[in-house]
Amino acid sequence: MEQKLSDSTIATYRFPDRKYTFCPGCSHSLVLDHLNAALVKMQLDPRQVVIVTDIGCVGMSDQFFDVNAFHGLHGRAVTYASGIKLANPDLKVIVLMGDGGVGIGGHHVLNAARRNIGITVLVFNNFNFGMTGGEHSVTTPHGARTTTTRGGNLERPLDVCATVAVNGASYVFRGTAFDKELPERIAEAIQTPGFALLDIWELCTAYYVPGNDFSRAALMQTMQGLNFPAGVLQKVDSPELANAYRETITNRQSPISAAHHIAQKYDSALTKTTRVILAGAAGGKVRSTASALAVGGMMSGLWATQRDDYPVSVMSGYSVSEVILSRDEILYMGIDKPDILAVLTPEGSSQVPRQLRAMDEAQTVYVVPDLAQHVQTRARKIVFNFGRAAPSKKSLALTATAAIVQHANLYPLAAFREAISAGQRAEIAQENLKAVEASEGIL
Amino acid sequence: MREFIDGAEAIVRGALKSGCNFFAGYPITPATPILLKMLRELPRVGGVGIQGEDEIASIGMCIGAAMTGMKTMTATSGPGISLYSENIGMAIMGEVPLVVVDVMRLGPATGGATTVSQGDVQFLRWVTSGGFPIITLCPSSLADCYTLTQRAFNLAEEFRAPVFIATDKEMIIAQQSVETDAFEDLEIVNRARASTDSAFVPHHAKKLADVPAFAPIGGAQLTRLTTSMHDEHGMLTKKPSNVNRTSRHLYQKIEAHRDELEFVKLDAQEGARTLVVAYGISARSAIEAVQLARAAGKRVSMLTIQSLWPLPEQSLRAALRGNVVAPVEPGEESRSFVSRVGPPSITRVIVPELNFGQYRLEIERVALLFDSRLEVIGVNRVDGELIEPEEISQLVI
Ligand SMILES: Cc1ncc(C[n+]2csc(CCOP(=O)(O)OP(=O)(O)O)c2C)c(N)n1
Ligand code: SF4
Ligand SMILES: [Mg+2]
């Protein structure tokens, strides 16, 4: 792999001593000659060119070219090509894949077109899997005989061009391996900033040709029969993804998100590790309240952990948060027997029967009046006394937790106040503080 | 400085500190927080972060980007690892540096998305076809999340291979107070670059166990890689001598360096009859169990494993022997073991894990070859709950 000098003309991008290994008459050789002609025409620096091949007979193609080469998994060539292009948008990335690869990796082809990422895809479309023995592919015409459709194909062939065209490809061409214009079209495609695809119809002389009495003339007849148009089918100028992304990089230079230091300002009288569970409902600020409970503890010199549990549908159902406060670093984060359990709503209540059973006289359950009868436990039961104005759904967890912080003497209420307002928008902080004030006298 | 963060944040900080500049991933609980943070941070530091159309595309993009010289990472959970499988093989075959985070969830298939588990331990070991070695690290603290991520990048670069970080839902999304100032930074290792003086041979390894020098796609030299069996030029081959050499090279470049790949913490107590061997989230329960047992007057040793694969056999035997790991000087690479006690005192080994005993199988193999009278006991939970320290401490003798 000698380095080419860019100031002298490059006569070929192929290794002179590496002959094609395809079957006699296989169109893959023709298309690769056209690709070489296109590269010669463009005189690209080989170091700026990458050929990414898929699997199949076509997958051997990169080995004939003296440029950067990447031979990847079946159907996935477009993904590697996309990664290369995103990493280095200046490169010319050329994918060579078969109709088999388009089948198994169709999702990637479709999405590359949709993203308009600037890679060029050459589909070596010979209507069957050459390498594995002539099985049918997604482009096998209706009625065609292959080793897996012996009685004639019952399925309809995929229109690769129409699919990528309708999904945003910048350049789309359909032709055959025998087209004289191919080098020019391939060059045009490589020069297109966005996604370009050429669907090149071919002869597989080992399987599809003998199996279907197929020929060069039959290629065109099949195309016409299917009403699949040939030539340049789409040419649009729309923003290319890798370059568009690169612009967002340079436009947004700013430091990494800063660390969020929680300094100790208060003192907690807590001596023993205290495990707290808040059992409430979605939309009740249970998680943010738990977070404030933990952060308030940290502001008071404690260590803290928080685990949240909620259904996949985050906006409905239960919301249960566990907080551990300790003088020492916390390793085991589970809570089998909480020291404090706040039962706030029926949804929350339904999630904690196991914990209620495990608790005994040394622990405390705080419960809202409506659920007081409902809660069966040996633990000390304390019912919130809301008076006439029970807290709203949104402030219940905050009000109840503020009351518990004081009642259980976890740490100064000022720390909790500070924790619930830190980093919040003014009106939210105001709302939160009001909820805390409402905790006065409820326990 | 005390902060309230989760493992996702610690991993992301570790990755960025390592110079990670490419991330592609597909959303899946509980790995999504890593994707979100990486996609937010990378454009700010000149990197690229993208959501792929699926997991196969995501890891494929990482592999492509890695070959242009980028330091890449992806993160997923069990179902995504299934889809990564073939491309993990591609990365092994093509000698592609890549860090893959597996945030384990419980059960086969979609399993329990938000349920803690350590069920992928053997899956990661045999994640792809062919039976080749793979490096897997496993954090049990936020400090580990940070430092082992750097370690993972260093190893991926040094060995030009995919490296897993096996973790779980609790490590990634539970918030913990932590002294972030105390996080340890490693010296950053970057893959050895090929000299531009001589002709470049992409997979040239002087000795079987050597790692080939790297030349990026788009650099001064032409390079090539392939998913297929190849010779040192990256050209397809079936010649038995070439095939043998490539197979053995891919095997030896990890296996011959096993000493450098053992990362453990041994807390040995003289005269202990019980040794607890644990990793990841279960190691936290185990450490508390050891504290409980010691508080009750028992003698017990604890081996926390940070490098699940290759199995740290030497450390394990040292722990069974009742030896103590000599303190490792900063920057010192290999670790030695100094014998402290007379005859081995360990008679019981406890292996707590959130699966049916996948790692116990390995411990048993090493322990029983060491002394066939040893008793190896598993503490296993598959109900989505963490192992309670008492479940372990009650087995300490
Ligand atoms: C995941 C996977 N499945 C199956 C195969 C086997 N395989 C090898 S080549 C091929 C089909 C190739 O057909 P095509 O893409 O049309 O290329 P051609 O051989 O016709 O050039 C298949 C299925 C594989 N390599 N990988
Ligand atoms: S099997 Fe078909 S595609 Fe493969 S080389 Fe032979 S003719 Fe070409
Ligand atoms: Mg084909």
Short mmCIF file of N, CA and C in Angstrom, two decimals, chain A residues 14 17 72 89 114 135 157 165 191-192 201 220 225 250 282 287 299 317 333 338 343 346 428:
data_model
loop_
_atom_site.label_atom_id
_atom_site.label_comp_id
_atom_site.label_asym_id
_atom_site.label_seq_id
_atom_site.Cartn_x
_atom_site.Cartn_y
_atom_site.Cartn_z
N ARG A 14 -6.72 1.03 -8.37
CA ARG A 14 -6.70 -0.41 -8.09
C ARG A 14 -5.28 -0.87 -7.85
N ASP A 17 -1.65 -5.59 -9.24
CA ASP A 17 -1.40 -7.04 -9.24
C ASP A 17 -2.55 -7.86 -8.64
N GLY A 72 -17.24 -4.75 6.43
CA GLY A 72 -18.04 -4.93 7.65
C GLY A 72 -19.05 -6.06 7.58
N PRO A 89 -16.10 14.56 8.51
CA PRO A 89 -16.98 14.92 7.39
C PRO A 89 -16.24 15.24 6.09
N ARG A 114 -32.77 9.32 5.03
CA ARG A 114 -33.59 10.26 5.80
C ARG A 114 -32.72 11.32 6.48
N GLU A 135 -29.86 -17.66 -3.55
CA GLU A 135 -31.18 -17.53 -2.91
C GLU A 135 -31.82 -16.20 -3.30
N PRO A 157 -40.69 -7.22 -5.81
CA PRO A 157 -39.36 -6.65 -5.56
C PRO A 157 -39.43 -5.24 -4.96
N ALA A 165 -35.50 7.82 -2.30
CA ALA A 165 -35.84 9.13 -2.87
C ALA A 165 -36.94 9.80 -2.04
N GLN A 191 -19.57 13.36 -5.53
CA GLN A 191 -19.44 14.81 -5.33
C GLN A 191 -20.67 15.43 -4.66
N THR A 192 -21.76 14.68 -4.60
CA THR A 192 -22.97 15.18 -3.94
C THR A 192 -22.70 15.31 -2.44
N TRP A 201 -28.14 -2.47 -11.77
CA TRP A 201 -28.66 -3.81 -12.04
C TRP A 201 -27.60 -4.62 -12.80
N MET A 220 -33.07 -4.77 -19.05
CA MET A 220 -33.88 -3.60 -19.41
C MET A 220 -35.36 -3.97 -19.48
N GLY A 225 -40.80 -3.77 -17.49
CA GLY A 225 -41.95 -4.56 -17.05
C GLY A 225 -42.44 -4.13 -15.67
N THR A 250 -19.02 23.70 16.69
CA THR A 250 -18.26 24.94 16.79
C THR A 250 -19.11 26.07 17.36
N ALA A 282 -47.95 9.76 41.28
CA ALA A 282 -47.32 10.52 40.20
C ALA A 282 -47.93 11.92 40.17
N ARG A 287 -40.66 12.55 43.91
CA ARG A 287 -39.22 12.41 43.65
C ARG A 287 -38.45 13.67 43.99
N MET A 299 -26.70 18.99 53.33
CA MET A 299 -26.39 20.35 53.81
C MET A 299 -26.18 20.36 55.31
N GLY A 317 -50.33 6.80 38.23
CA GLY A 317 -50.01 5.70 39.14
C GLY A 317 -49.17 6.15 40.33
N MET A 333 -28.08 -0.02 49.66
CA MET A 333 -29.07 1.04 49.44
C MET A 333 -30.51 0.55 49.58
N PRO A 338 -38.21 0.24 56.88
CA PRO A 338 -37.95 1.68 56.99
C PRO A 338 -38.09 2.16 58.44
N VAL A 343 -47.17 7.43 54.25
CA VAL A 343 -48.21 6.94 53.33
C VAL A 343 -49.08 8.13 52.95
N PRO A 346 -53.49 6.65 48.07
CA PRO A 346 -53.84 5.23 47.88
C PRO A 346 -52.85 4.53 46.93
N ILE A 428 -41.69 28.55 41.21
CA ILE A 428 -41.72 27.18 41.75
C ILE A 428 -41.18 27.20 43.19
#
